[in-house]
Short mmCIF file of C-alpha atoms in Angstrom, two decimals:
data_model
loop_
_atom_site.label_atom_id
_atom_site.label_comp_id
_atom_site.label_asym_id
_atom_site.label_seq_id
_atom_site.Cartn_x
_atom_site.Cartn_y
_atom_site.Cartn_z
CA MET A 1 -21.89 -3.54 13.94
CA GLY A 2 -25.18 -0.95 13.85
CA SER A 3 -28.71 -2.18 14.48
CA LYS A 4 -30.65 -2.93 11.16
CA VAL A 5 -33.76 -1.22 10.17
CA VAL A 6 -36.24 -2.32 7.48
CA ALA A 7 -39.18 -0.13 6.49
CA ILE A 8 -42.81 -1.37 4.58
CA VAL A 9 -43.82 1.17 2.68
CA GLY A 10 -48.15 1.03 1.63
CA SER A 11 -47.89 4.13 -0.23
CA TYR A 12 -48.61 4.72 -3.86
CA VAL A 13 -46.72 7.68 -3.73
CA LYS A 14 -43.18 7.56 -4.03
CA GLY A 15 -41.80 10.74 -2.46
CA GLY A 16 -44.89 11.55 -1.04
CA THR A 17 -45.77 12.36 2.76
CA ALA A 18 -45.97 8.76 3.85
CA ASP A 19 -43.07 8.42 2.25
CA SER A 20 -41.30 11.01 3.24
CA ALA A 21 -41.85 10.62 6.76
CA VAL A 22 -40.70 7.01 6.88
CA GLU A 23 -37.54 8.33 4.89
CA ALA A 24 -36.92 10.73 7.68
CA ILE A 25 -37.09 7.81 10.51
CA LEU A 26 -34.54 6.15 8.54
CA ALA A 27 -32.46 9.01 8.15
CA GLY A 28 -31.96 9.50 11.95
CA ALA A 29 -31.55 6.03 12.72
CA ARG A 30 -28.40 6.23 10.13
CA GLU A 31 -27.04 8.88 12.04
CA LYS A 32 -27.05 6.49 14.71
CA GLY A 33 -25.24 3.70 12.61
CA ALA A 34 -28.25 1.92 11.62
CA GLN A 35 -28.29 -0.26 8.26
CA THR A 36 -31.61 0.83 6.88
CA HIS A 37 -34.10 -0.46 3.75
CA THR A 38 -37.25 0.30 2.55
CA ILE A 39 -39.17 -2.18 0.68
CA TYR A 40 -42.15 -0.35 -1.59
CA LEU A 41 -44.99 -2.70 -1.30
CA ILE A 42 -46.20 -1.40 -4.69
CA ASP A 43 -43.29 -2.62 -6.22
CA ARG A 44 -43.53 -6.18 -5.31
CA HIS A 45 -45.84 -8.82 -6.15
CA LEU A 46 -47.89 -9.68 -3.53
CA ASP A 47 -50.87 -12.65 -4.09
CA TYR A 48 -54.14 -12.17 -1.99
CA CYS A 49 -54.39 -14.52 0.96
CA LYS A 50 -56.12 -17.55 -0.66
CA ASN A 51 -57.41 -17.90 2.67
CA CYS A 52 -56.59 -21.83 2.86
CA ARG A 53 -54.92 -21.58 6.01
CA GLN A 54 -52.54 -24.40 5.24
CA CYS A 55 -49.00 -21.76 7.09
CA THR A 56 -51.42 -22.00 10.50
CA GLN A 57 -51.35 -26.04 10.71
CA LYS A 58 -48.36 -26.90 12.10
CA PRO A 59 -47.52 -26.33 15.73
CA GLY A 60 -44.34 -24.78 16.93
CA ALA A 61 -43.03 -20.77 17.06
CA GLU A 62 -41.76 -20.97 13.49
CA ARG A 63 -43.87 -18.75 11.22
CA GLY A 64 -45.77 -21.23 8.77
CA GLN A 65 -44.55 -21.01 5.10
CA CYS A 66 -47.18 -19.61 2.85
CA VAL A 67 -48.20 -21.68 -0.35
CA GLN A 68 -48.03 -18.88 -2.66
CA LYS A 69 -44.81 -18.30 -4.50
CA ASP A 70 -44.60 -14.40 -5.14
CA ASP A 71 -42.06 -11.93 -3.08
CA LEU A 72 -44.01 -12.01 0.60
CA GLU A 73 -40.93 -14.89 1.76
CA PRO A 74 -38.19 -12.66 0.73
CA ILE A 75 -39.77 -9.43 2.77
CA LEU A 76 -40.60 -11.74 5.72
CA ALA A 77 -36.93 -13.00 5.84
CA GLU A 78 -35.68 -9.02 5.39
CA ILE A 79 -37.61 -8.39 8.46
CA GLU A 80 -36.85 -11.41 10.99
CA ALA A 81 -33.00 -10.52 10.16
CA SER A 82 -33.83 -7.16 11.20
CA ASP A 83 -33.97 -5.09 14.85
CA ALA A 84 -36.58 -2.69 14.02
CA VAL A 85 -39.38 -1.84 11.71
CA VAL A 86 -41.15 1.25 10.13
CA LEU A 87 -45.06 0.59 8.94
CA GLY A 88 -46.48 3.10 7.09
CA SER A 89 -49.47 3.75 5.04
CA PRO A 90 -51.41 6.63 3.68
CA VAL A 91 -55.51 6.56 5.22
CA ASN A 92 -57.88 5.03 2.20
CA TYR A 93 -61.25 5.46 3.03
CA GLY A 94 -60.76 5.02 7.00
CA GLY A 95 -58.05 2.40 6.42
CA VAL A 96 -54.86 1.82 5.27
CA THR A 97 -54.08 1.15 1.74
CA ALA A 98 -55.50 -2.19 0.12
CA VAL A 99 -51.33 -2.98 -0.60
CA PHE A 100 -50.53 -2.52 2.67
CA ARG A 101 -53.94 -4.71 3.26
CA THR A 102 -52.54 -7.27 0.78
CA PHE A 103 -49.40 -7.39 2.91
CA LEU A 104 -51.08 -7.71 6.37
CA GLU A 105 -53.68 -10.46 5.48
CA ARG A 106 -50.34 -12.54 4.59
CA LEU A 107 -48.76 -12.59 7.81
CA ILE A 108 -51.56 -15.06 9.07
CA GLY A 109 -48.62 -17.20 8.66
CA TYR A 110 -47.03 -16.10 12.14
CA ALA A 111 -50.19 -17.58 14.27
CA TYR A 112 -51.31 -20.92 14.95
CA TRP A 113 -54.37 -21.54 14.07
CA PRO A 114 -55.47 -25.74 13.18
CA TRP A 115 -58.84 -26.77 12.24
CA GLY A 116 -60.96 -26.36 14.86
CA GLN A 117 -59.90 -24.05 17.11
CA PRO A 118 -62.17 -20.81 17.29
CA SER A 119 -59.38 -18.24 16.47
CA PRO A 120 -55.31 -18.32 16.27
CA LYS A 121 -52.84 -17.72 18.50
CA ALA A 122 -49.59 -15.60 18.03
CA ARG A 123 -46.64 -17.91 17.22
CA GLN A 124 -44.80 -15.72 19.49
CA LYS A 125 -45.35 -14.21 22.70
CA ARG A 126 -42.40 -12.05 23.15
CA SER A 127 -41.86 -8.96 20.97
CA THR A 128 -37.94 -9.32 19.69
CA ARG A 129 -37.52 -6.03 17.62
CA LYS A 130 -38.69 -2.20 17.64
CA ALA A 131 -41.35 -0.16 15.70
CA VAL A 132 -42.32 3.11 14.41
CA LEU A 133 -46.46 3.44 12.93
CA VAL A 134 -46.60 6.35 10.32
CA ALA A 135 -49.97 7.16 8.80
CA THR A 136 -50.87 10.09 6.66
CA SER A 137 -54.27 11.62 5.39
CA GLY A 138 -56.22 15.39 4.49
CA MET A 139 -57.55 15.11 7.99
CA PRO A 140 -55.98 16.82 10.92
CA GLY A 141 -53.49 14.08 12.13
CA PHE A 142 -54.70 13.72 15.89
CA MET A 143 -58.04 12.62 14.33
CA ILE A 144 -56.09 9.60 12.40
CA PRO A 145 -56.42 7.24 15.73
CA ILE A 146 -59.77 8.61 16.59
CA PHE A 147 -61.20 8.19 13.46
CA THR A 148 -60.23 5.04 11.40
CA GLY A 149 -58.95 1.88 12.34
CA VAL A 150 -55.24 2.68 10.77
CA GLY A 151 -53.52 2.82 14.11
CA GLY A 152 -54.80 -0.96 15.33
CA THR A 153 -53.69 -1.98 12.02
CA LEU A 154 -50.64 -0.62 11.98
CA ARG A 155 -50.20 -1.92 15.32
CA ARG A 156 -51.65 -5.15 14.74
CA ALA A 157 -49.10 -5.86 11.37
CA ALA A 158 -46.27 -5.01 14.27
CA GLN A 159 -47.74 -7.43 16.83
CA MET A 160 -47.32 -10.13 13.96
CA LEU A 161 -43.97 -9.13 12.75
CA GLY A 162 -42.41 -9.38 16.33
CA ALA A 163 -42.65 -5.65 17.01
CA LYS A 164 -43.39 -3.85 19.96
CA PRO A 165 -44.19 -0.06 18.82
CA VAL A 166 -41.78 2.68 20.32
CA GLY A 167 -43.54 5.53 18.47
CA SER A 168 -45.84 6.52 15.96
CA MET A 169 -46.79 9.40 13.32
CA TRP A 170 -50.05 10.83 12.76
CA ILE A 171 -49.65 13.37 9.86
CA GLY A 172 -52.45 15.24 9.03
CA LEU A 173 -53.40 17.81 6.20
CA SER A 174 -51.66 15.54 3.63
CA ALA A 175 -54.00 16.10 0.57
CA MET A 176 -53.43 20.56 0.58
CA GLU A 177 -50.81 19.91 -2.51
CA PRO A 178 -49.35 16.79 -4.36
CA LYS A 179 -46.19 15.35 -2.31
CA HIS A 180 -47.06 17.35 0.75
CA PRO A 181 -44.06 18.30 1.99
CA LEU A 182 -43.03 17.03 5.97
CA SER A 183 -42.81 20.37 8.15
CA ALA A 184 -40.04 20.86 9.80
CA ARG A 185 -41.29 20.12 13.28
CA ASN A 186 -42.40 16.36 11.65
CA ARG A 187 -38.64 16.20 10.01
CA GLU A 188 -37.20 16.61 13.16
CA ARG A 189 -39.78 14.65 15.03
CA ALA A 190 -39.31 11.93 12.96
CA ARG A 191 -35.56 11.97 13.19
CA ARG A 192 -35.76 11.50 16.53
CA MET A 193 -38.26 8.78 16.45
CA GLY A 194 -35.07 7.16 13.98
CA TRP A 195 -32.94 7.42 16.80
CA LYS A 196 -34.87 5.03 19.33
CA LEU A 197 -34.96 2.38 16.77
CA ALA A 198 -30.78 2.41 15.70
#
């Protein structure tokens, strides 16, 4: 049986550049026998983190449970049942989109942070799955990891999800036209990254 790859897309535009890059990665994974599923954060109900830290208080390797009853639990359960994740977001105002940031803040349950401890500690030290990180921007792609915080944010999300990045795609000049198409070069590169996840 092939591996399972779950994509988390923080774009507001389905079929846009970020979504197309993620789909090309998943297509590559499917070529190698992987099962894939895409979760569009705009289609899910995620409340803002209340910073109550109840999910961080209980010790142990198991993720703390959020007290809020929304779509977070089924999303995380699907990721936890996967072998690999693809995390994608456009660059908005120098960072990930608000919907991706909301998702990221809700991952705090993967940390142990009892009251009296100055900072959180990851519950699991070992990465059990692979990740590919995707960001798109109107600026040239090489500038994304240099001039924005998106690369670090996506890596932090991967780390919280117990995933080690095996590749990244920083795709630029996506503001030139609506639903800017992927170049043939980027599509092939994405496909090959998908092979690494299968």
